[in-house]
Structures are given as C-alpha cells and as structure tokens.
PDB file of N, CA and C in Angstrom:
ATOM      1  N   UNK C   1     204.988  71.818  99.638  1.00  0.00           N
ATOM      2  CA  UNK C   1     203.569  71.805  99.331  1.00  0.00           C
ATOM      3  C   UNK C   1     202.798  71.426 100.593  1.00  0.00           C
ATOM      4  N   UNK C   2     201.680  72.010 100.738  1.00  0.00           N
ATOM      5  CA  UNK C   2     200.883  71.732 101.935  1.00  0.00           C
ATOM      6  C   UNK C   2     200.218  70.367 101.834  1.00  0.00           C
ATOM      7  N   UNK C   3     199.805  69.865 102.977  1.00  0.00           N
ATOM      8  CA  UNK C   3     199.396  68.471 103.068  1.00  0.00           C
ATOM      9  C   UNK C   3     198.060  68.163 102.389  1.00  0.00           C
ATOM     10  N   UNK C   4     197.004  68.899 102.683  1.00  0.00           N
ATOM     11  CA  UNK C   4     195.660  68.557 102.201  1.00  0.00           C
ATOM     12  C   UNK C   4     195.130  69.568 101.189  1.00  0.00           C
ATOM     13  N   UNK C   5     195.991  70.120 100.353  1.00  0.00           N
ATOM     14  CA  UNK C   5     195.558  71.140  99.399  1.00  0.00           C
ATOM     15  C   UNK C   5     194.592  70.559  98.366  1.00  0.00           C
ATOM     16  N   UNK C   6     194.877  69.384  97.867  1.00  0.00           N
ATOM     17  CA  UNK C   6     194.016  68.769  96.854  1.00  0.00           C
ATOM     18  C   UNK C   6     192.615  68.491  97.384  1.00  0.00           C
ATOM     19  N   UNK C   7     192.542  68.019  98.606  1.00  0.00           N
ATOM     20  CA  UNK C   7     191.238  67.735  99.205  1.00  0.00           C
ATOM     21  C   UNK C   7     190.467  69.029  99.439  1.00  0.00           C
ATOM     22  N   UNK C   8     191.160  70.073  99.874  1.00  0.00           N
ATOM     23  CA  UNK C   8     190.495  71.365 100.093  1.00  0.00           C
ATOM     24  C   UNK C   8     189.970  71.935  98.784  1.00  0.00           C
ATOM     25  N   UNK C   9     190.721  71.794  97.707  1.00  0.00           N
ATOM     26  CA  UNK C   9     190.264  72.269  96.396  1.00  0.00           C
ATOM     27  C   UNK C   9     189.052  71.456  95.939  1.00  0.00           C
ATOM     28  N   UNK C  10     189.052  70.150  96.205  1.00  0.00           N
ATOM     29  CA  UNK C  10     187.908  69.310  95.838  1.00  0.00           C
ATOM     30  C   UNK C  10     186.655  69.724  96.605  1.00  0.00           C
ATOM     31  N   UNK C  11     186.804  70.030  97.892  1.00  0.00           N
ATOM     32  CA  UNK C  11     185.655  70.479  98.686  1.00  0.00           C
ATOM     33  C   UNK C  11     185.139  71.812  98.156  1.00  0.00           C
ATOM     34  N   UNK C  12     186.043  72.727  97.828  1.00  0.00           N
ATOM     35  CA  UNK C  12     185.633  74.019  97.278  1.00  0.00           C
ATOM     36  C   UNK C  12     184.910  73.854  95.948  1.00  0.00           C
ATOM     37  N   UNK C  13     185.369  72.932  95.117  1.00  0.00           N
ATOM     38  CA  UNK C  13     184.704  72.688  93.828  1.00  0.00           C
ATOM     39  C   UNK C  13     183.303  72.112  94.027  1.00  0.00           C
ATOM     40  N   UNK C  14     183.161  71.192  94.974  1.00  0.00           N
ATOM     41  CA  UNK C  14     181.840  70.617  95.258  1.00  0.00           C
ATOM     42  C   UNK C  14     180.876  71.688  95.744  1.00  0.00           C
ATOM     43  N   UNK C  15     181.335  72.524  96.663  1.00  0.00           N
ATOM     44  CA  UNK C  15     180.477  73.584  97.209  1.00  0.00           C
ATOM     45  C   UNK C  15     180.100  74.587  96.124  1.00  0.00           C
ATOM     46  N   UNK C  16     181.071  75.004  95.317  1.00  0.00           N
ATOM     47  CA  UNK C  16     180.789  75.975  94.253  1.00  0.00           C
ATOM     48  C   UNK C  16     179.804  75.397  93.241  1.00  0.00           C
ATOM     49  N   UNK C  17     180.012  74.145  92.834  1.00  0.00           N
ATOM     50  CA  UNK C  17     179.109  73.517  91.874  1.00  0.00           C
ATOM     51  C   UNK C  17     177.694  73.399  92.443  1.00  0.00           C
ATOM     52  N   UNK C  18     177.599  73.020  93.718  1.00  0.00           N
ATOM     53  CA  UNK C  18     176.280  72.872  94.345  1.00  0.00           C
ATOM     54  C   UNK C  18     175.539  74.195  94.403  1.00  0.00           C
ATOM     55  N   UNK C  19     176.236  75.267  94.781  1.00  0.00           N
ATOM     56  CA  UNK C  19     175.564  76.556  94.874  1.00  0.00           C
ATOM     57  C   UNK C  19     175.210  77.120  93.498  1.00  0.00           C
ATOM     58  N   UNK C  20     175.980  76.778  92.474  1.00  0.00           N
ATOM     59  CA  UNK C  20     175.662  77.248  91.122  1.00  0.00           C
ATOM     60  C   UNK C  20     174.379  76.583  90.613  1.00  0.00           C
ATOM     61  N   UNK C  21     174.223  75.289  90.877  1.00  0.00           N
ATOM     62  CA  UNK C  21     173.047  74.597  90.343  1.00  0.00           C
ATOM     63  C   UNK C  21     171.888  74.524  91.334  1.00  0.00           C
ATOM     64  N   UNK C  22     172.020  75.185  92.492  1.00  0.00           N
ATOM     65  CA  UNK C  22     171.000  75.143  93.548  1.00  0.00           C
ATOM     66  C   UNK C  22     169.602  75.479  93.019  1.00  0.00           C
ATOM     67  N   UNK C  23     169.453  76.601  92.357  1.00  0.00           N
ATOM     68  CA  UNK C  23     168.130  77.053  91.901  1.00  0.00           C
ATOM     69  C   UNK C  23     167.528  76.085  90.897  1.00  0.00           C
ATOM     70  N   UNK C  24     168.329  75.610  89.969  1.00  0.00           N
ATOM     71  CA  UNK C  24     167.813  74.684  88.962  1.00  0.00           C
ATOM     72  C   UNK C  24     167.370  73.368  89.586  1.00  0.00           C
ATOM     73  N   UNK C  25     168.152  72.849  90.509  1.00  0.00           N
ATOM     74  CA  UNK C  25     167.804  71.577  91.151  1.00  0.00           C
ATOM     75  C   UNK C  25     166.523  71.725  91.967  1.00  0.00           C
ATOM     76  N   UNK C  26     166.417  72.803  92.730  1.00  0.00           N
ATOM     77  CA  UNK C  26     165.214  73.018  93.537  1.00  0.00           C
ATOM     78  C   UNK C  26     163.993  73.193  92.641  1.00  0.00           C
ATOM     79  N   UNK C  27     164.121  73.949  91.544  1.00  0.00           N
ATOM     80  CA  UNK C  27     162.988  74.153  90.635  1.00  0.00           C
ATOM     81  C   UNK C  27     162.537  72.846  89.987  1.00  0.00           C
ATOM     82  N   UNK C  28     163.480  72.053  89.527  1.00  0.00           N
ATOM     83  CA  UNK C  28     163.127  70.776  88.885  1.00  0.00           C
ATOM     84  C   UNK C  28     162.503  69.819  89.896  1.00  0.00           C
ATOM     85  N   UNK C  29     163.065  69.755  91.097  1.00  0.00           N
ATOM     86  CA  UNK C  29     162.512  68.849  92.109  1.00  0.00           C
ATOM     87  C   UNK C  29     161.110  69.294  92.537  1.00  0.00           C
ATOM     88  N   UNK C  30     160.905  70.593  92.685  1.00  0.00           N
ATOM     89  CA  UNK C  30     159.566  71.082  93.041  1.00  0.00           C
ATOM     90  C   UNK C  30     158.568  70.802  91.925  1.00  0.00           C
ATOM     91  N   UNK C  31     158.955  71.070  90.681  1.00  0.00           N
ATOM     92  CA  UNK C  31     158.069  70.815  89.547  1.00  0.00           C
ATOM     93  C   UNK C  31     157.694  69.335  89.485  1.00  0.00           C
ATOM     94  N   UNK C  32     158.676  68.474  89.658  1.00  0.00           N
ATOM     95  CA  UNK C  32     158.417  67.036  89.631  1.00  0.00           C
ATOM     96  C   UNK C  32     157.512  66.618  90.790  1.00  0.00           C
ATOM     97  N   UNK C  33     157.768  67.138  91.972  1.00  0.00           N
ATOM     98  CA  UNK C  33     156.951  66.789  93.131  1.00  0.00           C
ATOM     99  C   UNK C  33     155.515  67.246  93.001  1.00  0.00           C
ATOM    100  N   UNK C  34     155.313  68.459  92.524  1.00  0.00           N
ATOM    101  CA  UNK C  34     153.947  68.968  92.352  1.00  0.00           C
ATOM    102  C   UNK C  34     153.222  68.193  91.249  1.00  0.00           C
ATOM    103  N   UNK C  35     153.924  67.826  90.191  1.00  0.00           N
ATOM    104  CA  UNK C  35     153.313  67.030  89.112  1.00  0.00           C
ATOM    105  C   UNK C  35     152.888  65.655  89.629  1.00  0.00           C
ATOM    106  N   UNK C  36     153.758  65.002  90.373  1.00  0.00           N
ATOM    107  CA  UNK C  36     153.399  63.687  90.929  1.00  0.00           C
ATOM    108  C   UNK C  36     152.236  63.830  91.907  1.00  0.00           C
ATOM    109  N   UNK C  37     152.269  64.881  92.744  1.00  0.00           N
ATOM    110  CA  UNK C  37     151.172  65.115  93.685  1.00  0.00           C
ATOM    111  C   UNK C  37     149.861  65.335  92.931  1.00  0.00           C
ATOM    112  N   UNK C  38     149.898  66.096  91.839  1.00  0.00           N
ATOM    113  CA  UNK C  38     148.683  66.363  91.062  1.00  0.00           C
ATOM    114  C   UNK C  38     148.143  65.089  90.418  1.00  0.00           C
ATOM    115  N   UNK C  39     149.026  64.245  89.916  1.00  0.00           N
ATOM    116  CA  UNK C  39     148.570  62.990  89.298  1.00  0.00           C
ATOM    117  C   UNK C  39     147.949  62.072  90.347  1.00  0.00           C
ATOM    118  N   UNK C  40     148.595  61.935  91.493  1.00  0.00           N
ATOM    119  CA  UNK C  40     148.054  61.088  92.564  1.00  0.00           C
ATOM    120  C   UNK C  40     146.726  61.650  93.054  1.00  0.00           C
ATOM    121  N   UNK C  41     146.649  62.962  93.190  1.00  0.00           N
ATOM    122  CA  UNK C  41     145.396  63.608  93.626  1.00  0.00           C
ATOM    123  C   UNK C  41     144.286  63.389  92.597  1.00  0.00           C
ATOM    124  N   UNK C  42     144.620  63.488  91.334  1.00  0.00           N
ATOM    125  CA  UNK C  42     143.638  63.291  90.255  1.00  0.00           C
ATOM    126  C   UNK C  42     143.121  61.852  90.241  1.00  0.00           C
ATOM    127  N   UNK C  43     143.994  60.883  90.504  1.00  0.00           N
ATOM    128  CA  UNK C  43     143.578  59.481  90.522  1.00  0.00           C
ATOM    129  C   UNK C  43     142.782  59.176  91.794  1.00  0.00           C
ATOM    130  N   UNK C  44     143.243  59.681  92.943  1.00  0.00           N
ATOM    131  CA  UNK C  44     142.646  59.306  94.223  1.00  0.00           C
ATOM    132  C   UNK C  44     141.351  60.023  94.549  1.00  0.00           C
ATOM    133  N   UNK C  45     141.361  61.338  94.546  1.00  0.00           N
ATOM    134  CA  UNK C  45     140.183  62.119  94.945  1.00  0.00           C
ATOM    135  C   UNK C  45     140.150  63.422  94.150  1.00  0.00           C
ATOM    136  N   UNK C  46     139.677  63.370  92.919  1.00  0.00           N
ATOM    137  CA  UNK C  46     139.727  64.574  92.073  1.00  0.00           C
ATOM    138  C   UNK C  46     138.796  65.698  92.525  1.00  0.00           C
ATOM    139  N   UNK C  47     137.771  65.402  93.305  1.00  0.00           N
ATOM    140  CA  UNK C  47     136.824  66.440  93.705  1.00  0.00           C
ATOM    141  C   UNK C  47     137.339  67.292  94.867  1.00  0.00           C
ATOM    142  N   UNK C  48     138.328  66.791  95.650  1.00  0.00           N
ATOM    143  CA  UNK C  48     138.873  67.532  96.788  1.00  0.00           C
ATOM    144  C   UNK C  48     139.904  68.556  96.318  1.00  0.00           C
ATOM    145  N   UNK C  49     140.103  69.573  97.166  1.00  0.00           N
ATOM    146  CA  UNK C  49     141.116  70.582  96.876  1.00  0.00           C
ATOM    147  C   UNK C  49     142.495  70.057  97.269  1.00  0.00           C
ATOM    148  N   UNK C  50     143.513  70.672  96.716  1.00  0.00           N
ATOM    149  CA  UNK C  50     144.882  70.286  97.062  1.00  0.00           C
ATOM    150  C   UNK C  50     145.181  70.683  98.511  1.00  0.00           C
ATOM    151  N   UNK C  51     145.969  69.886  99.167  1.00  0.00           N
ATOM    152  CA  UNK C  51     146.326  70.135 100.563  1.00  0.00           C
ATOM    153  C   UNK C  51     147.544  71.057 100.625  1.00  0.00           C
ATOM    154  N   UNK C  52     147.370  72.221 101.241  1.00  0.00           N
ATOM    155  CA  UNK C  52     148.478  73.157 101.379  1.00  0.00           C
ATOM    156  C   UNK C  52     149.558  72.601 102.297  1.00  0.00           C
ATOM    157  N   UNK C  53     149.155  71.821 103.282  1.00  0.00           N
ATOM    158  CA  UNK C  53     150.119  71.225 104.198  1.00  0.00           C
ATOM    159  C   UNK C  53     151.022  70.237 103.468  1.00  0.00           C
ATOM    160  N   UNK C  54     150.455  69.434 102.602  1.00  0.00           N
ATOM    161  CA  UNK C  54     151.253  68.474 101.828  1.00  0.00           C
ATOM    162  C   UNK C  54     152.248  69.189 100.928  1.00  0.00           C
ATOM    163  N   UNK C  55     151.809  70.244 100.287  1.00  0.00           N
ATOM    164  CA  UNK C  55     152.709  71.006  99.409  1.00  0.00           C
ATOM    165  C   UNK C  55     153.805  71.708 100.214  1.00  0.00           C
ATOM    166  N   UNK C  56     153.477  72.205 101.404  1.00  0.00           N
ATOM    167  CA  UNK C  56     154.474  72.852 102.243  1.00  0.00           C
ATOM    168  C   UNK C  56     155.508  71.848 102.736  1.00  0.00           C
ATOM    169  N   UNK C  57     155.079  70.683 103.158  1.00  0.00           N
ATOM    170  CA  UNK C  57     156.009  69.644 103.603  1.00  0.00           C
ATOM    171  C   UNK C  57     156.912  69.211 102.454  1.00  0.00           C
ATOM    172  N   UNK C  58     156.354  69.119 101.253  1.00  0.00           N
ATOM    173  CA  UNK C  58     157.158  68.762 100.086  1.00  0.00           C
ATOM    174  C   UNK C  58     158.187  69.851  99.797  1.00  0.00           C
ATOM    175  N   UNK C  59     157.806  71.109  99.900  1.00  0.00           N
ATOM    176  CA  UNK C  59     158.727  72.220  99.671  1.00  0.00           C
ATOM    177  C   UNK C  59     159.864  72.194 100.696  1.00  0.00           C
ATOM    178  N   UNK C  60     159.540  71.977 101.951  1.00  0.00           N
ATOM    179  CA  UNK C  60     160.564  71.916 103.000  1.00  0.00           C
ATOM    180  C   UNK C  60     161.497  70.728 102.759  1.00  0.00           C
ATOM    181  N   UNK C  61     160.947  69.608 102.373  1.00  0.00           N
ATOM    182  CA  UNK C  61     161.773  68.436 102.087  1.00  0.00           C
ATOM    183  C   UNK C  61     162.718  68.655 100.927  1.00  0.00           C
ATOM    184  N   UNK C  62     162.237  69.292  99.872  1.00  0.00           N
ATOM    185  CA  UNK C  62     163.080  69.550  98.699  1.00  0.00           C
ATOM    186  C   UNK C  62     164.188  70.544  99.049  1.00  0.00           C
ATOM    187  N   UNK C  63     163.857  71.587  99.793  1.00  0.00           N
ATOM    188  CA  UNK C  63     164.849  72.604 100.125  1.00  0.00           C
ATOM    189  C   UNK C  63     165.905  72.063 101.087  1.00  0.00           C
ATOM    190  N   UNK C  64     165.560  71.128 101.952  1.00  0.00           N
ATOM    191  CA  UNK C  64     166.553  70.561 102.869  1.00  0.00           C
ATOM    192  C   UNK C  64     167.319  69.386 102.263  1.00  0.00           C
ATOM    193  N   UNK C  65     166.853  68.846 101.160  1.00  0.00           N
ATOM    194  CA  UNK C  65     167.505  67.701 100.529  1.00  0.00           C
ATOM    195  C   UNK C  65     168.861  68.085  99.937  1.00  0.00           C
ATOM    196  N   UNK C  66     168.947  69.241  99.290  1.00  0.00           N
ATOM    197  CA  UNK C  66     170.193  69.654  98.640  1.00  0.00           C
ATOM    198  C   UNK C  66     171.302  69.942  99.662  1.00  0.00           C
ATOM    199  N   UNK C  67     171.058  70.694 100.744  1.00  0.00           N
ATOM    200  CA  UNK C  67     172.133  70.856 101.735  1.00  0.00           C
ATOM    201  C   UNK C  67     172.543  69.547 102.413  1.00  0.00           C
ATOM    202  N   UNK C  68     171.604  68.628 102.564  1.00  0.00           N
ATOM    203  CA  UNK C  68     171.943  67.320 103.122  1.00  0.00           C
ATOM    204  C   UNK C  68     172.912  66.586 102.208  1.00  0.00           C
ATOM    205  N   UNK C  69     172.632  66.587 100.903  1.00  0.00           N
ATOM    206  CA  UNK C  69     173.549  65.959  99.959  1.00  0.00           C
ATOM    207  C   UNK C  69     174.907  66.659  99.940  1.00  0.00           C
ATOM    208  N   UNK C  70     174.895  67.984 100.063  1.00  0.00           N
ATOM    209  CA  UNK C  70     176.145  68.742 100.110  1.00  0.00           C
ATOM    210  C   UNK C  70     176.963  68.352 101.338  1.00  0.00           C
ATOM    211  N   UNK C  71     176.316  68.250 102.484  1.00  0.00           N
ATOM    212  CA  UNK C  71     177.033  67.876 103.708  1.00  0.00           C
ATOM    213  C   UNK C  71     177.597  66.463 103.618  1.00  0.00           C
ATOM    214  N   UNK C  72     176.853  65.545 103.032  1.00  0.00           N
ATOM    215  CA  UNK C  72     177.335  64.171 102.872  1.00  0.00           C
ATOM    216  C   UNK C  72     178.528  64.130 101.926  1.00  0.00           C
ATOM    217  N   UNK C  73     178.460  64.899 100.823  1.00  0.00           N
ATOM    218  CA  UNK C  73     179.571  64.933  99.870  1.00  0.00           C
ATOM    219  C   UNK C  73     180.823  65.518 100.507  1.00  0.00           C
ATOM    220  N   UNK C  74     180.682  66.599 101.268  1.00  0.00           N
ATOM    221  CA  UNK C  74     181.841  67.190 101.935  1.00  0.00           C
ATOM    222  C   UNK C  74     182.427  66.223 102.951  1.00  0.00           C
ATOM    223  N   UNK C  75     181.586  65.525 103.684  1.00  0.00           N
ATOM    224  CA  UNK C  75     182.073  64.544 104.662  1.00  0.00           C
ATOM    225  C   UNK C  75     182.873  63.437 103.978  1.00  0.00           C
ATOM    226  N   UNK C  76     182.345  62.903 102.877  1.00  0.00           N
ATOM    227  CA  UNK C  76     183.022  61.803 102.201  1.00  0.00           C
ATOM    228  C   UNK C  76     184.342  62.238 101.572  1.00  0.00           C
ATOM    229  N   UNK C  77     184.379  63.459 101.026  1.00  0.00           N
ATOM    230  CA  UNK C  77     185.612  63.932 100.403  1.00  0.00           C
ATOM    231  C   UNK C  77     186.655  64.281 101.462  1.00  0.00           C
ATOM    232  N   UNK C  78     186.220  64.792 102.602  1.00  0.00           N
ATOM    233  CA  UNK C  78     187.174  65.244 103.620  1.00  0.00           C
ATOM    234  C   UNK C  78     187.628  64.150 104.578  1.00  0.00           C
ATOM    235  N   UNK C  79     187.150  62.932 104.412  1.00  0.00           N
ATOM    236  CA  UNK C  79     187.567  61.846 105.309  1.00  0.00           C
ATOM    237  C   UNK C  79     189.081  61.650 105.348  1.00  0.00           C
ATOM    238  N   UNK C  80     189.799  61.727 104.229  1.00  0.00           N
ATOM    239  CA  UNK C  80     191.257  61.537 104.299  1.00  0.00           C
ATOM    240  C   UNK C  80     191.991  62.644 105.049  1.00  0.00           C
ATOM    241  N   UNK C  81     191.349  63.784 105.325  1.00  0.00           N
ATOM    242  CA  UNK C  81     192.008  64.875 106.034  1.00  0.00           C
ATOM    243  C   UNK C  81     192.118  64.606 107.529  1.00  0.00           C
ATOM    244  N   UNK C  82     191.338  63.701 108.063  1.00  0.00           N
ATOM    245  CA  UNK C  82     191.350  63.421 109.487  1.00  0.00           C
ATOM    246  C   UNK C  82     192.588  62.603 109.850  1.00  0.00           C
ATOM    247  N   UNK C  83     193.143  62.894 110.997  1.00  0.00           N
ATOM    248  CA  UNK C  83     194.310  62.145 111.453  1.00  0.00           C
ATOM    249  C   UNK C  83     193.898  60.746 111.888  1.00  0.00           C
ATOM    250  N   UNK C  84     194.727  59.792 111.566  1.00  0.00           N
ATOM    251  CA  UNK C  84     194.512  58.432 112.054  1.00  0.00           C
ATOM    252  C   UNK C  84     194.969  58.386 113.500  1.00  0.00           C
ATOM    253  N   UNK C  85     194.143  57.926 114.369  1.00  0.00           N
ATOM    254  CA  UNK C  85     194.477  57.892 115.788  1.00  0.00           C
ATOM    255  C   UNK C  85     195.112  56.545 116.116  1.00  0.00           C
ATOM    256  N   UNK C  86     196.368  56.607 116.439  1.00  0.00           N
ATOM    257  CA  UNK C  86     197.099  55.403 116.832  1.00  0.00           C
ATOM    258  C   UNK C  86     197.491  55.561 118.284  1.00  0.00           C
ATOM    259  N   UNK C  87     197.016  54.690 119.133  1.00  0.00           N
ATOM    260  CA  UNK C  87     197.302  54.792 120.560  1.00  0.00           C
ATOM    261  C   UNK C  87     198.375  53.778 120.939  1.00  0.00           C
ATOM    262  N   UNK C  88     199.304  54.253 121.751  1.00  0.00           N
ATOM    263  CA  UNK C  88     200.309  53.358 122.282  1.00  0.00           C
ATOM    264  C   UNK C  88     201.479  53.075 121.357  1.00  0.00           C
ATOM    265  N   UNK C  89     201.570  53.703 120.225  1.00  0.00           N
ATOM    266  CA  UNK C  89     202.672  53.458 119.306  1.00  0.00           C
ATOM    267  C   UNK C  89     203.685  54.592 119.427  1.00  0.00           C
ATOM    268  N   UNK C  90     204.946  54.256 119.307  1.00  0.00           N
ATOM    269  CA  UNK C  90     206.011  55.244 119.426  1.00  0.00           C
ATOM    270  C   UNK C  90     206.051  56.185 118.218  1.00  0.00           C
ATOM    271  N   UNK C  91     205.664  55.706 117.037  1.00  0.00           N
ATOM    272  CA  UNK C  91     205.747  56.530 115.837  1.00  0.00           C
ATOM    273  C   UNK C  91     204.493  57.370 115.593  1.00  0.00           C
ATOM    274  N   UNK C  92     203.562  57.375 116.538  1.00  0.00           N
ATOM    275  CA  UNK C  92     202.342  58.169 116.380  1.00  0.00           C
ATOM    276  C   UNK C  92     202.689  59.651 116.435  1.00  0.00           C
ATOM    277  N   UNK C  93     201.967  60.439 115.663  1.00  0.00           N
ATOM    278  CA  UNK C  93     202.225  61.873 115.607  1.00  0.00           C
ATOM    279  C   UNK C  93     201.747  62.549 116.889  1.00  0.00           C
ATOM    280  N   UNK C  94     202.582  63.434 117.431  1.00  0.00           N
ATOM    281  CA  UNK C  94     202.226  64.130 118.657  1.00  0.00           C
ATOM    282  C   UNK C  94     201.343  65.310 118.307  1.00  0.00           C
ATOM    283  N   UNK C  95     200.141  65.378 118.891  1.00  0.00           N
ATOM    284  CA  UNK C  95     199.182  66.417 118.574  1.00  0.00           C
ATOM    285  C   UNK C  95     199.092  67.492 119.646  1.00  0.00           C
ATOM    286  N   UNK C  96     199.884  67.392 120.714  1.00  0.00           N
ATOM    287  CA  UNK C  96     199.857  68.405 121.763  1.00  0.00           C
ATOM    288  C   UNK C  96     201.277  68.634 122.265  1.00  0.00           C
ATOM    289  N   UNK C  97     201.442  69.687 123.038  1.00  0.00           N
ATOM    290  CA  UNK C  97     202.749  69.980 123.603  1.00  0.00           C
ATOM    291  C   UNK C  97     203.071  68.983 124.723  1.00  0.00           C
ATOM    292  N   UNK C  98     204.337  68.654 124.904  1.00  0.00           N
ATOM    293  CA  UNK C  98     204.680  67.722 125.981  1.00  0.00           C
ATOM    294  C   UNK C  98     204.455  68.372 127.340  1.00  0.00           C
ATOM    295  N   UNK C  99     203.981  67.600 128.280  1.00  0.00           N
ATOM    296  CA  UNK C  99     203.730  68.086 129.629  1.00  0.00           C
ATOM    297  C   UNK C  99     204.967  67.773 130.465  1.00  0.00           C
ATOM    298  N   UNK C 100     205.576  68.801 131.099  1.00  0.00           N
ATOM    299  CA  UNK C 100     206.801  68.529 131.887  1.00  0.00           C
ATOM    300  C   UNK C 100     206.469  67.689 133.116  1.00  0.00           C
ATOM    301  N   UNK C 101     207.437  66.942 133.537  1.00  0.00           N
ATOM    302  CA  UNK C 101     207.263  66.084 134.703  1.00  0.00           C
ATOM    303  C   UNK C 101     207.191  66.959 135.954  1.00  0.00           C
ATOM    304  N   UNK C 102     206.198  66.772 136.816  1.00  0.00           N
ATOM    305  CA  UNK C 102     205.989  67.595 138.000  1.00  0.00           C
ATOM    306  C   UNK C 102     206.974  67.253 139.112  1.00  0.00           C
ATOM    307  N   UNK C 103     207.571  66.069 139.076  1.00  0.00           N
ATOM    308  CA  UNK C 103     208.478  65.661 140.161  1.00  0.00           C
ATOM    309  C   UNK C 103     209.927  65.955 139.837  1.00  0.00           C
ATOM    310  N   UNK C 104     210.218  66.705 138.810  1.00  0.00           N
ATOM    311  CA  UNK C 104     211.598  66.959 138.393  1.00  0.00           C
ATOM    312  C   UNK C 104     212.279  68.044 139.216  1.00  0.00           C
ATOM    313  N   UNK C 105     211.660  68.607 140.234  1.00  0.00           N
ATOM    314  CA  UNK C 105     212.263  69.686 141.040  1.00  0.00           C
ATOM    315  C   UNK C 105     213.419  69.213 141.778  1.00  0.00           C
TER     316      UNK C 105
END
C-alpha cells in the first residue's frame, strides 16, 4: 500500500466538497453581506445612495474567502505528508543520491 493514500483521498474529498458547495456559500455570504450593509446604511444615512465601491469590496472579499479557507484546509490536512527533517542522525531517510568521493582516484 502506498504511504500517503489516505491523506490524498482526504484532500480530494475536501476539494470536491468545497467546489460542490461553492455557489451556495458565495450566494449566502453575499446575501448576508448586502443585508447587513443595507441595515447599517438605513440606520446611519438613509438619504444617501449605496456605495458601489463598498459593495464591490464586499464581493471581492466574499469570493476570495472561500479559496482561502480551502487552502488552509488543504495545508492542515497535508501536514503529515511532509518529511520530518532530522539532521545529523544515522537513521534519517536519504532524500538524494550519494555523491561519490572526488579523491578516490
């Protein structure tokens, strides 16, 4: 059996689940953000128009929030796949080919 198969399957499941619910999460977060913005606007300055810049920044923030969470989840799940670096120990795993001695001629 291969070494990190379970971790790779877990990463694939996280990515698949995230992409399946992407549209729903973005829609709910946008709806919630616009509702909160409308309530704050209604309380603070109801006579002014809505700020397009504020809504655009909110849209960009919501759209970048989901990939950020995805990247953090993949990082946390894949941490056990990284090799432990042990320096100076005889039982450490060799990660490169041995270099022949240049003075052996």
